[in-house]
PDB file of C-alpha atoms in Angstrom:
ATOM      1  CA  MET A   1       4.045 -19.734  -1.384  1.00  0.00           C
ATOM      2  CA  SER A   2       5.824 -18.938  -4.639  1.00  0.00           C
ATOM      3  CA  LYS A   3       7.856 -15.802  -5.102  1.00  0.00           C
ATOM      4  CA  SER A   4       5.933 -14.722  -8.193  1.00  0.00           C
ATOM      5  CA  PHE A   5       2.642 -14.991  -6.277  1.00  0.00           C
ATOM      6  CA  LEU A   6       4.109 -12.871  -3.464  1.00  0.00           C
ATOM      7  CA  VAL A   7       5.319 -10.198  -5.881  1.00  0.00           C
ATOM      8  CA  LYS A   8       1.944 -10.023  -7.643  1.00  0.00           C
ATOM      9  CA  THR A   9       0.141  -9.876  -4.304  1.00  0.00           C
ATOM     10  CA  LEU A  10       2.479  -7.123  -3.110  1.00  0.00           C
ATOM     11  CA  ARG A  11       1.930  -5.059  -6.224  1.00  0.00           C
ATOM     12  CA  TYR A  12      -1.865  -5.434  -6.066  1.00  0.00           C
ATOM     13  CA  SER A  13      -1.978  -4.707  -2.347  1.00  0.00           C
ATOM     14  CA  ALA A  14       0.201  -1.610  -2.868  1.00  0.00           C
ATOM     15  CA  LEU A  15      -2.159  -0.388  -5.590  1.00  0.00           C
ATOM     16  CA  LEU A  16      -5.283  -0.996  -3.507  1.00  0.00           C
ATOM     17  CA  GLU A  17      -3.748   0.478  -0.352  1.00  0.00           C
ATOM     18  CA  GLY A  18      -2.637   3.574  -2.248  1.00  0.00           C
ATOM     19  CA  LEU A  19      -6.040   4.036  -3.881  1.00  0.00           C
ATOM     20  CA  SER A  20      -7.852   3.604  -0.567  1.00  0.00           C
ATOM     21  CA  LEU A  21      -5.603   6.234   1.058  1.00  0.00           C
ATOM     22  CA  LEU A  22      -6.343   8.690  -1.750  1.00  0.00           C
ATOM     23  CA  LEU A  23     -10.063   7.954  -1.545  1.00  0.00           C
ATOM     24  CA  LEU A  24      -9.982   8.467   2.212  1.00  0.00           C
ATOM     25  CA  LEU A  25      -7.990  11.711   2.115  1.00  0.00           C
ATOM     26  CA  PHE A  26      -9.456  13.408  -0.925  1.00  0.00           C
ATOM     27  CA  ILE A  27     -13.070  12.226  -1.002  1.00  0.00           C
ATOM     28  CA  ALA A  28     -14.197  10.742   2.315  1.00  0.00           C
ATOM     29  CA  MET A  29     -12.592  13.279   4.653  1.00  0.00           C
ATOM     30  CA  PRO A  30     -13.835  16.333   2.727  1.00  0.00           C
ATOM     31  CA  LEU A  31     -17.316  14.799   2.763  1.00  0.00           C
ATOM     32  CA  LYS A  32     -17.073  14.436   6.531  1.00  0.00           C
ATOM     33  CA  TYR A  33     -15.620  17.819   7.409  1.00  0.00           C
ATOM     34  CA  ILE A  34     -17.096  20.047   4.703  1.00  0.00           C
ATOM     35  CA  PHE A  35     -20.476  18.422   4.103  1.00  0.00           C
ATOM     36  CA  ASP A  36     -20.968  16.808   7.542  1.00  0.00           C
ATOM     37  CA  GLN A  37     -21.370  13.286   6.107  1.00  0.00           C
ATOM     38  CA  PRO A  38     -19.202  10.934   8.216  1.00  0.00           C
ATOM     39  CA  LEU A  39     -20.461   7.620   6.809  1.00  0.00           C
ATOM     40  CA  MET A  40     -17.949   7.554   3.942  1.00  0.00           C
ATOM     41  CA  VAL A  41     -15.031   7.923   6.378  1.00  0.00           C
ATOM     42  CA  GLU A  42     -16.305   4.971   8.412  1.00  0.00           C
ATOM     43  CA  VAL A  43     -16.608   2.702   5.374  1.00  0.00           C
ATOM     44  CA  VAL A  44     -13.484   3.800   3.506  1.00  0.00           C
ATOM     45  CA  GLY A  45     -11.502   4.075   6.735  1.00  0.00           C
ATOM     46  CA  MET A  46     -12.232   0.456   7.636  1.00  0.00           C
ATOM     47  CA  ALA A  47     -11.376  -0.736   4.121  1.00  0.00           C
ATOM     48  CA  HIS A  48      -8.161   1.281   4.155  1.00  0.00           C
ATOM     49  CA  GLY A  49      -7.186  -0.165   7.524  1.00  0.00           C
ATOM     50  CA  VAL A  50      -7.650  -3.723   6.298  1.00  0.00           C
ATOM     51  CA  LEU A  51      -5.732  -2.989   3.084  1.00  0.00           C
ATOM     52  CA  PHE A  52      -2.926  -1.308   5.058  1.00  0.00           C
ATOM     53  CA  ILE A  53      -2.524  -4.394   7.257  1.00  0.00           C
ATOM     54  CA  LEU A  54      -2.576  -6.657   4.188  1.00  0.00           C
ATOM     55  CA  TYR A  55       0.089  -4.502   2.520  1.00  0.00           C
ATOM     56  CA  CYS A  56       2.327  -4.616   5.618  1.00  0.00           C
ATOM     57  CA  VAL A  57       1.997  -8.400   6.000  1.00  0.00           C
ATOM     58  CA  VAL A  58       2.733  -9.050   2.318  1.00  0.00           C
ATOM     59  CA  LEU A  59       5.607  -6.552   2.384  1.00  0.00           C
ATOM     60  CA  LEU A  60       7.146  -8.388   5.327  1.00  0.00           C
ATOM     61  CA  GLY A  61       6.661 -11.713   3.524  1.00  0.00           C
ATOM     62  CA  VAL A  62       8.426 -10.376   0.437  1.00  0.00           C
ATOM     63  CA  GLY A  63      11.209  -8.966   2.593  1.00  0.00           C
ATOM     64  CA  VAL A  64      11.816 -12.344   4.206  1.00  0.00           C
ATOM     65  CA  LYS A  65      11.413 -14.422   1.038  1.00  0.00           C
ATOM     66  CA  PHE A  66      13.748 -12.222  -1.049  1.00  0.00           C
ATOM     67  CA  LYS A  67      16.137 -11.476   1.845  1.00  0.00           C
ATOM     68  CA  TRP A  68      15.206  -7.878   1.111  1.00  0.00           C
ATOM     69  CA  LEU A  69      15.624  -6.432   4.578  1.00  0.00           C
ATOM     70  CA  GLY A  70      17.006  -2.922   4.861  1.00  0.00           C
ATOM     71  CA  MET A  71      16.321   0.428   3.334  1.00  0.00           C
ATOM     72  CA  PRO A  72      13.978  -0.660   0.485  1.00  0.00           C
ATOM     73  CA  LEU A  73      11.777  -2.446   3.013  1.00  0.00           C
ATOM     74  CA  VAL A  74      11.771   0.541   5.378  1.00  0.00           C
ATOM     75  CA  LEU A  75      11.058   3.005   2.558  1.00  0.00           C
ATOM     76  CA  SER A  76       8.252   0.788   1.245  1.00  0.00           C
ATOM     77  CA  PHE A  77       6.666   0.779   4.692  1.00  0.00           C
ATOM     78  CA  ILE A  78       7.018   4.557   5.137  1.00  0.00           C
ATOM     79  CA  ALA A  79       5.581   5.106   1.646  1.00  0.00           C
ATOM     80  CA  SER A  80       2.270   3.643   2.783  1.00  0.00           C
ATOM     81  CA  PHE A  81       1.718   6.739   4.941  1.00  0.00           C
ATOM     82  CA  ILE A  82       2.288   9.194   2.084  1.00  0.00           C
ATOM     83  CA  PRO A  83      -0.289   9.880  -0.642  1.00  0.00           C
ATOM     84  CA  PHE A  84       0.956   8.332  -3.906  1.00  0.00           C
ATOM     85  CA  GLY A  85       3.828   6.716  -1.946  1.00  0.00           C
ATOM     86  CA  THR A  86       2.911   3.119  -2.733  1.00  0.00           C
ATOM     87  CA  PHE A  87       2.734   3.956  -6.428  1.00  0.00           C
ATOM     88  CA  TYR A  88       6.284   5.324  -6.232  1.00  0.00           C
ATOM     89  CA  VAL A  89       7.756   2.285  -4.458  1.00  0.00           C
ATOM     90  CA  ASP A  90       5.931  -0.005  -6.867  1.00  0.00           C
ATOM     91  CA  SER A  91       7.669   1.632  -9.828  1.00  0.00           C
ATOM     92  CA  LYS A  92      11.017   1.956  -8.030  1.00  0.00           C
ATOM     93  CA  TYR A  93      11.280  -1.397  -6.232  1.00  0.00           C
ATOM     94  CA  PHE A  94       8.381  -3.805  -6.758  1.00  0.00           C
ATOM     95  CA  LYS A  95       8.478  -3.889 -10.578  1.00  0.00           C
ATOM     96  CA  LYS A  96      12.152  -4.815 -10.424  1.00  0.00           C
ATOM     97  CA  LEU A  97      11.700  -7.794  -8.093  1.00  0.00           C
ATOM     98  CA  ASN A  98      12.640 -10.891 -10.018  1.00  0.00           C
ATOM     99  CA  PRO A  99      10.773 -13.963  -8.748  1.00  0.00           C
ATOM    100  CA  ALA A 100      13.555 -16.181 -10.124  1.00  0.00           C
ATOM    101  CA  GLN A 101      16.025 -14.862  -7.517  1.00  0.00           C
TER     102      GLN A 101
END
């Protein structure tokens, strides 16, 4: 797998994972707990779980391929638990990854 493909996949998975977390926290969960409509949490929760796993797998692949083990990798993983966190690590770390390395 090429490095440029991994970087693009990481950036897209970070975007989708971050959006699914925001959708889950700010739309689906209020619908469940305020309006007693749990279906959205089931659907968005499953999608978010799949996207989270995809993000973690791709992040590990990038870490290995770029020999990028250490604090950036740990911070990128922790960011997936924080709303807007994946957007931050994308701008701080992922944009700067050079596939030619």
